Amino acid sequence: MKTKKVLTPNLKPGMVSSEAAYTFTNHLVIQSNTTLTPEIIDKLKYYAIKSIKVYVTEEEEGLAEQGVPVQEEKTDADFGLNLEGPTYFERIQQTEHFMEFKENFTSSVSNFKEQLNDIVVKNSSDVVDDMLAEVDSILARTRNPLHLLDMMQCLRGFDDMTYMHSMNVALICNVIGSWVGLPEDEMRVLIVSGLLHDIGKLKIPQEIITKPGKLTDEEFEMIRSHPKLGYDILRSKDLDNRIKLAALQHHERYNGSGYPRQLTGPEISNFSSIVAIADVYDAMTSNRAYRKGICPFTVIATLEKEKDLYEPSLLYLFMKRTIEAYVNTEVLLSNGERGKVVLLNQNLLSRPVVITDNKTYDLSRDFSVEISALI
């Protein structure tokens, strides 16, 4: 049978994969000949699989026999987006301020690693204040929430293992909390929720977490057990209950499609909902072999397509405040034109109005072109 490449956001239940899909660290996500379900598509999105090949349907094969070609969807590389000169994020990486941020971030994550292991090995929660001090040290080197997100984006050359990912999620929780307007004491609870949300992974054999080859179905299910394992670690600790629930619920989804308990919106703690958004945002922007820095508009487009999975008001606030920073930013369009973002479309934040030398594009109406990169 013939195959075609389909971008993950455009996958539909019932499609059948023609090849296995792996994460950046070469962990198996799905086998070949897998019939896609909403849950499997969600898994592909969570692990930032950009596209997969699927079998062409009989109807498409029939069209091909009539001379109508089966169209593969294009990726950034297909459009030849090798920009001359440094990109937006590469310019940030060249600044002295970023070099200082990177050095401090690396040191803070190293200290955090020891503190997190103390909670598991020594059965102690006395290190929480020390963890918060590491977060404060990083925050002190950023100007505002959006500057922090840009700094984090530029760190994507590092391995996104449990410790770095947990620190990232805590920092993104701080960003969301500041936009929600949480008081200081609530903010501290939310940050700790982010720091400890993945602590259950420390109970999973390291050879599975870092396995360079395929994950078996049994190993993948072991990975999926980490929310319950994390909750079990924290349950007896002298911690705010919302921290414990975030460890248990951060893979629950607003529409009931998550795990481990398939909870729906009202059943999920508000802090768990914030951690879920921070968790998936960090996963989507993690380093991948095929990109140096994912375009924020691409991130927002994916979140818009997945809007049923997250608490609506929190998700919209996060998307809106994140993308507002890029008004008046120069961008490269998928047709090769360069332009400037001049106006956001409130109902479709990923597709703003862009002015180029040739014309004005309202991307919420013109779906033949999209933003490919910041320049």
Short mmCIF file of C-alpha atoms in Angstrom, two decimals:
data_model
loop_
_atom_site.label_atom_id
_atom_site.label_comp_id
_atom_site.label_asym_id
_atom_site.label_seq_id
_atom_site.Cartn_x
_atom_site.Cartn_y
_atom_site.Cartn_z
CA MET A 1 0.00 0.00 0.00
CA LYS A 2 1.04 3.58 -0.59
CA THR A 3 1.85 5.90 2.29
CA LYS A 4 1.83 9.63 2.96
CA LYS A 5 3.27 11.91 5.60
CA VAL A 6 0.77 13.68 7.89
CA LEU A 7 1.53 16.38 10.46
CA THR A 8 0.53 15.18 13.93
CA PRO A 9 -2.06 17.97 14.55
CA ASN A 10 -3.84 16.80 11.36
CA LEU A 11 -4.00 13.10 12.23
CA LYS A 12 -7.48 11.57 12.44
CA PRO A 13 -8.75 8.55 14.38
CA GLY A 14 -8.87 5.52 12.12
CA MET A 15 -5.66 6.33 10.20
CA VAL A 16 -3.09 3.51 10.31
CA SER A 17 0.61 4.21 10.85
CA SER A 18 2.92 2.73 8.23
CA GLU A 19 6.02 3.06 10.40
CA ALA A 20 6.98 3.20 14.06
CA ALA A 21 7.29 6.59 15.75
CA TYR A 22 10.09 7.43 18.17
CA THR A 23 10.88 10.32 20.49
CA PHE A 24 14.01 12.46 20.09
CA THR A 25 15.76 10.12 22.54
CA ASN A 26 14.73 7.15 20.38
CA HIS A 27 11.99 5.84 22.66
CA LEU A 28 9.23 3.98 20.87
CA VAL A 29 5.88 5.79 21.02
CA ILE A 30 3.82 3.63 18.64
CA GLN A 31 4.49 0.56 16.52
CA SER A 32 3.94 0.39 12.77
CA ASN A 33 0.48 -0.77 11.67
CA THR A 34 -1.12 0.98 14.67
CA THR A 35 -4.70 2.17 14.16
CA LEU A 36 -4.82 5.68 15.55
CA THR A 37 -7.25 6.55 18.32
CA PRO A 38 -7.75 9.94 20.04
CA GLU A 39 -5.60 8.66 22.93
CA ILE A 40 -2.77 7.57 20.62
CA ILE A 41 -2.85 10.89 18.77
CA ASP A 42 -2.69 12.66 22.14
CA LYS A 43 0.36 10.54 23.01
CA LEU A 44 2.09 11.51 19.75
CA LYS A 45 1.41 15.18 20.48
CA TYR A 46 2.64 14.88 24.05
CA TYR A 47 5.96 13.44 22.89
CA ALA A 48 6.25 16.18 20.23
CA ILE A 49 6.23 13.78 17.27
CA LYS A 50 5.97 16.29 14.42
CA SER A 51 4.63 13.95 11.73
CA ILE A 52 4.20 10.27 10.90
CA LYS A 53 3.59 8.25 7.78
CA VAL A 54 0.20 6.62 7.40
CA TYR A 55 -1.28 4.29 4.82
CA VAL A 56 -3.22 5.89 1.98
CA THR A 57 -6.92 5.01 2.01
CA GLU A 58 -8.58 3.09 -0.81
CA GLU A 59 -10.35 6.30 -1.85
CA GLU A 60 -7.04 8.17 -2.11
CA GLU A 61 -5.51 5.28 -4.04
CA GLY A 62 -8.42 5.43 -6.43
CA LEU A 63 -7.82 9.13 -6.98
CA ALA A 64 -4.14 8.45 -7.54
CA GLU A 65 -5.01 5.90 -10.23
CA GLN A 66 -7.01 8.66 -11.91
CA GLY A 67 -3.92 10.87 -11.95
CA VAL A 68 -4.66 12.86 -8.81
CA PRO A 69 -1.45 12.70 -6.72
CA VAL A 70 -1.52 11.92 -3.01
CA GLN A 71 -0.22 15.05 -1.29
CA GLU A 72 2.26 14.78 1.55
CA GLU A 73 2.12 17.61 4.07
CA LYS A 74 5.12 19.92 4.12
CA THR A 75 7.43 20.56 7.03
CA ASP A 76 9.72 23.53 7.61
CA ALA A 77 12.55 21.79 5.78
CA ASP A 78 10.38 21.35 2.70
CA PHE A 79 10.06 25.13 2.44
CA GLY A 80 13.81 25.61 2.61
CA LEU A 81 13.72 27.72 5.75
CA ASN A 82 17.47 28.05 6.14
CA LEU A 83 17.60 31.72 7.06
CA GLU A 84 20.67 33.80 6.37
CA GLY A 85 22.13 35.22 9.56
CA PRO A 86 21.12 34.40 13.13
CA THR A 87 17.47 33.75 13.96
CA TYR A 88 15.53 35.42 16.78
CA PHE A 89 16.55 32.78 19.32
CA GLU A 90 20.11 32.51 18.05
CA ARG A 91 20.57 36.24 18.61
CA ILE A 92 19.46 35.78 22.22
CA GLN A 93 21.93 32.91 22.66
CA GLN A 94 24.78 35.20 21.62
CA THR A 95 24.15 37.75 24.38
CA GLU A 96 26.22 37.98 27.56
CA HIS A 97 22.98 38.04 29.56
CA PHE A 98 21.98 34.63 28.18
CA MET A 99 25.42 33.17 28.94
CA GLU A 100 25.00 34.22 32.58
CA PHE A 101 21.45 32.84 32.67
CA LYS A 102 22.60 29.53 31.21
CA GLU A 103 25.42 29.15 33.75
CA ASN A 104 23.13 29.90 36.67
CA PHE A 105 20.36 27.66 35.33
CA THR A 106 22.73 24.72 34.94
CA SER A 107 24.01 25.15 38.49
CA SER A 108 20.47 25.44 39.91
CA VAL A 109 19.31 22.27 38.13
CA SER A 110 22.35 20.40 39.50
CA ASN A 111 21.46 21.46 43.05
CA PHE A 112 17.79 20.68 42.46
CA LYS A 113 18.72 17.15 41.36
CA GLU A 114 20.27 16.44 44.76
CA GLN A 115 17.32 17.98 46.58
CA LEU A 116 14.74 15.98 44.63
CA ASN A 117 16.59 12.74 45.29
CA ASP A 118 16.69 13.59 49.00
CA ILE A 119 12.89 13.59 49.07
CA VAL A 120 12.84 10.07 47.61
CA VAL A 121 15.89 8.46 49.23
CA LYS A 122 15.85 10.18 52.63
CA ASN A 123 12.06 10.43 52.83
CA SER A 124 12.39 14.12 53.68
CA SER A 125 10.53 17.27 52.63
CA ASP A 126 12.89 19.65 54.45
CA VAL A 127 14.59 20.59 51.16
CA VAL A 128 11.55 22.36 49.69
CA ASP A 129 12.81 25.79 50.81
CA ASP A 130 16.16 25.03 49.19
CA MET A 131 14.36 24.10 45.96
CA LEU A 132 12.46 27.38 46.00
CA ALA A 133 15.75 29.24 46.51
CA GLU A 134 17.07 27.69 43.27
CA VAL A 135 13.96 28.87 41.41
CA ASP A 136 14.36 32.36 42.90
CA SER A 137 17.97 32.42 41.74
CA ILE A 138 16.88 31.77 38.15
CA LEU A 139 13.99 34.23 38.28
CA ALA A 140 16.30 36.96 39.57
CA ARG A 141 18.14 36.86 36.23
CA THR A 142 15.06 37.51 34.09
CA ARG A 143 13.21 40.76 33.45
CA ASN A 144 9.63 39.50 33.10
CA PRO A 145 7.65 36.30 32.34
CA LEU A 146 8.07 36.54 28.57
CA HIS A 147 11.79 37.18 28.86
CA LEU A 148 11.99 34.03 31.02
CA LEU A 149 10.20 31.97 28.34
CA ASP A 150 12.63 33.23 25.70
CA MET A 151 15.63 32.40 27.90
CA MET A 152 14.29 28.89 28.49
CA GLN A 153 13.64 28.41 24.77
CA CYS A 154 17.31 29.08 24.09
CA LEU A 155 18.42 26.34 26.48
CA ARG A 156 17.05 23.61 24.24
CA GLY A 157 20.46 22.25 23.33
CA PHE A 158 20.51 20.41 26.65
CA ASP A 159 19.07 16.98 27.45
CA ASP A 160 15.51 17.35 28.70
CA MET A 161 15.74 14.78 31.46
CA THR A 162 13.51 14.63 34.53
CA TYR A 163 15.35 17.26 36.55
CA MET A 164 15.63 19.94 33.87
CA HIS A 165 12.07 19.30 32.74
CA SER A 166 10.75 19.64 36.29
CA MET A 167 12.61 22.92 36.78
CA ASN A 168 11.23 24.17 33.45
CA VAL A 169 7.68 23.26 34.45
CA ALA A 170 8.10 25.07 37.78
CA LEU A 171 9.31 28.20 35.98
CA ILE A 172 6.41 28.08 33.51
CA CYS A 173 4.03 27.62 36.45
CA ASN A 174 5.52 30.81 37.88
CA VAL A 175 4.75 32.57 34.58
CA ILE A 176 1.15 31.37 34.54
CA GLY A 177 0.70 32.14 38.23
CA SER A 178 1.90 35.70 37.72
CA TRP A 179 -0.59 36.17 34.89
CA VAL A 180 -3.41 34.71 36.99
CA GLY A 181 -2.46 37.10 39.80
CA LEU A 182 -1.78 34.52 42.52
CA PRO A 183 -0.66 35.91 45.89
CA GLU A 184 2.89 35.10 46.99
CA ASP A 185 2.00 32.19 49.29
CA GLU A 186 -0.13 30.55 46.59
CA MET A 187 2.62 31.10 44.02
CA ARG A 188 5.09 29.19 46.18
CA VAL A 189 2.72 26.23 46.38
CA LEU A 190 2.26 26.28 42.60
CA ILE A 191 6.00 26.40 41.94
CA VAL A 192 6.59 23.41 44.24
CA SER A 193 3.78 21.62 42.41
CA GLY A 194 5.76 22.08 39.20
CA LEU A 195 9.05 21.03 40.80
CA LEU A 196 7.61 17.78 42.18
CA HIS A 197 5.09 16.84 39.49
CA ASP A 198 7.35 14.19 37.89
CA ILE A 199 8.96 12.86 41.07
CA GLY A 200 7.36 9.46 40.41
CA LYS A 201 9.79 8.94 37.51
CA LEU A 202 12.55 8.53 40.06
CA LYS A 203 10.90 5.24 41.07
CA ILE A 204 11.15 3.90 37.52
CA PRO A 205 14.37 2.05 36.59
CA GLN A 206 16.85 4.49 35.09
CA GLU A 207 17.55 2.12 32.20
CA ILE A 208 13.94 2.57 31.09
CA ILE A 209 13.97 6.38 31.48
CA THR A 210 17.20 6.66 29.46
CA LYS A 211 16.76 3.63 27.19
CA PRO A 212 18.24 4.53 23.77
CA GLY A 213 16.19 1.98 21.84
CA LYS A 214 12.55 1.00 21.64
CA LEU A 215 10.30 1.01 24.67
CA THR A 216 8.16 -2.10 24.91
CA ASP A 217 4.47 -1.78 25.67
CA GLU A 218 5.21 -2.91 29.23
CA GLU A 219 7.93 -0.30 29.63
CA PHE A 220 5.67 2.42 28.27
CA GLU A 221 2.97 1.44 30.76
CA MET A 222 5.60 1.65 33.49
CA ILE A 223 6.32 5.23 32.38
CA ARG A 224 2.58 5.93 32.55
CA SER A 225 2.58 4.78 36.17
CA HIS A 226 4.67 7.73 37.33
CA PRO A 227 1.74 9.95 38.44
CA LYS A 228 0.56 7.30 40.91
CA LEU A 229 4.13 6.59 42.02
CA GLY A 230 4.71 10.30 42.58
CA TYR A 231 1.55 10.64 44.62
CA ASP A 232 2.58 7.67 46.75
CA ILE A 233 5.94 9.34 47.48
CA LEU A 234 4.35 12.64 48.49
CA ARG A 235 1.20 11.38 50.20
CA SER A 236 2.72 11.18 53.70
CA LYS A 237 4.83 14.36 53.37
CA ASP A 238 4.02 17.61 55.17
CA LEU A 239 3.06 19.38 51.93
CA ASP A 240 0.04 21.27 50.65
CA ASN A 241 -2.43 18.72 49.21
CA ARG A 242 -2.45 20.58 45.86
CA ILE A 243 1.21 19.64 45.42
CA LYS A 244 0.38 15.97 45.89
CA LEU A 245 -2.59 16.19 43.52
CA ALA A 246 -0.43 17.83 40.83
CA ALA A 247 1.85 14.78 40.87
CA LEU A 248 -1.20 12.52 40.50
CA GLN A 249 -3.27 14.59 38.06
CA HIS A 250 -0.89 16.37 35.66
CA HIS A 251 -1.71 13.89 32.87
CA GLU A 252 -5.46 14.13 33.40
CA ARG A 253 -7.25 16.03 30.64
CA TYR A 254 -10.23 18.36 30.85
CA ASN A 255 -12.33 16.21 28.49
CA GLY A 256 -11.64 13.00 30.45
CA SER A 257 -9.11 11.54 27.99
CA GLY A 258 -6.15 11.62 30.38
CA TYR A 259 -4.75 9.22 32.97
CA PRO A 260 -4.56 7.60 35.47
CA ARG A 261 -8.21 8.16 36.45
CA GLN A 262 -9.80 9.78 33.35
CA LEU A 263 -10.96 12.74 35.45
CA THR A 264 -12.93 15.55 33.81
CA GLY A 265 -12.69 19.33 34.26
CA PRO A 266 -14.34 19.95 37.66
CA GLU A 267 -12.61 16.90 39.18
CA ILE A 268 -9.10 18.20 38.43
CA SER A 269 -7.38 20.53 40.89
CA ASN A 270 -6.79 24.04 39.55
CA PHE A 271 -3.07 23.79 40.27
CA SER A 272 -2.98 20.42 38.47
CA SER A 273 -4.54 22.14 35.44
CA ILE A 274 -1.80 24.79 35.47
CA VAL A 275 0.93 22.15 35.79
CA ALA A 276 -0.61 20.21 32.88
CA ILE A 277 -0.34 23.26 30.59
CA ALA A 278 3.22 23.98 31.74
CA ASP A 279 4.15 20.31 31.30
CA VAL A 280 2.88 20.03 27.74
CA TYR A 281 4.32 23.43 26.74
CA ASP A 282 7.77 22.31 27.87
CA ALA A 283 7.38 18.98 26.04
CA MET A 284 6.33 20.76 22.84
CA THR A 285 9.27 23.17 22.95
CA SER A 286 11.91 20.60 23.92
CA ASN A 287 14.94 20.18 21.71
CA ARG A 288 14.44 18.01 18.63
CA ALA A 289 16.86 16.86 15.97
CA TYR A 290 14.89 18.62 13.22
CA ARG A 291 14.65 22.10 14.72
CA LYS A 292 16.72 24.68 16.60
CA GLY A 293 13.82 26.50 18.17
CA ILE A 294 10.15 25.95 17.61
CA CYS A 295 8.23 29.01 16.49
CA PRO A 296 5.88 30.27 19.23
CA PHE A 297 3.06 30.56 16.70
CA THR A 298 3.43 26.85 15.93
CA VAL A 299 3.16 26.06 19.63
CA ILE A 300 0.02 28.15 19.98
CA ALA A 301 -1.51 26.56 16.86
CA THR A 302 -1.08 23.11 18.41
CA LEU A 303 -2.59 24.24 21.72
CA GLU A 304 -5.55 25.73 19.88
CA LYS A 305 -6.21 22.38 18.20
CA GLU A 306 -5.91 20.66 21.59
CA LYS A 307 -8.03 23.20 23.48
CA ASP A 308 -10.52 20.58 24.68
CA LEU A 309 -7.75 18.94 26.72
CA TYR A 310 -7.06 21.83 29.10
CA GLU A 311 -8.94 24.16 31.43
CA PRO A 312 -10.30 26.74 28.95
CA SER A 313 -9.72 30.01 30.80
CA LEU A 314 -6.19 29.07 31.87
CA LEU A 315 -5.24 27.87 28.40
CA TYR A 316 -6.55 30.97 26.66
CA LEU A 317 -4.79 33.27 29.13
CA PHE A 318 -1.52 31.41 28.63
CA MET A 319 -1.78 31.46 24.83
CA LYS A 320 -2.82 35.11 24.65
CA ARG A 321 -0.15 36.46 26.98
CA THR A 322 2.55 34.31 25.38
CA ILE A 323 1.81 35.41 21.83
CA GLU A 324 1.24 39.09 22.67
CA ALA A 325 4.99 39.46 23.07
CA TYR A 326 5.52 38.89 19.36
CA VAL A 327 3.38 41.73 18.02
CA ASN A 328 5.68 43.93 15.88
CA THR A 329 8.13 41.02 15.53
CA GLU A 330 9.47 40.17 12.08
CA VAL A 331 8.54 36.71 10.82
CA LEU A 332 9.13 34.42 7.87
CA LEU A 333 6.02 33.09 6.16
CA SER A 334 5.77 29.63 4.64
CA ASN A 335 5.68 31.16 1.13
CA GLY A 336 9.12 32.69 1.69
CA GLU A 337 7.96 36.26 2.30
CA ARG A 338 9.16 38.26 5.27
CA GLY A 339 6.78 40.45 7.20
CA LYS A 340 5.79 41.92 10.55
CA VAL A 341 3.06 40.81 12.95
CA VAL A 342 0.81 43.86 13.38
CA LEU A 343 -2.42 42.55 14.91
CA LEU A 344 -3.60 39.48 16.80
CA ASN A 345 -6.82 37.65 15.98
CA GLN A 346 -8.36 37.02 19.40
CA ASN A 347 -10.28 33.95 18.20
CA LEU A 348 -7.28 32.39 16.44
CA LEU A 349 -4.16 33.62 18.20
CA SER A 350 -1.77 31.51 16.12
CA ARG A 351 -2.86 33.27 12.93
CA PRO A 352 -2.36 37.03 13.26
CA VAL A 353 -2.34 39.79 10.63
CA VAL A 354 1.07 40.06 8.95
CA ILE A 355 2.19 42.87 6.65
CA THR A 356 4.87 42.12 4.01
CA ASP A 357 6.29 44.30 1.24
CA ASN A 358 3.78 42.76 -1.15
CA LYS A 359 0.50 42.52 0.75
CA THR A 360 -1.31 42.23 4.06
CA TYR A 361 -2.12 38.69 5.17
CA ASP A 362 -4.94 38.00 7.60
CA LEU A 363 -3.86 34.48 8.47
CA SER A 364 -7.16 33.78 10.22
CA ARG A 365 -8.79 33.96 6.77
CA ASP A 366 -5.94 32.89 4.48
CA PHE A 367 -4.93 29.33 5.36
CA SER A 368 -2.65 28.94 2.34
CA VAL A 369 0.21 30.50 4.30
CA GLU A 370 1.42 30.38 7.89
CA ILE A 371 4.20 31.75 10.08
CA SER A 372 7.27 29.49 9.87
CA ALA A 373 9.85 31.29 12.00
CA LEU A 374 10.72 34.42 13.97
CA ILE A 375 13.52 36.49 12.38
#
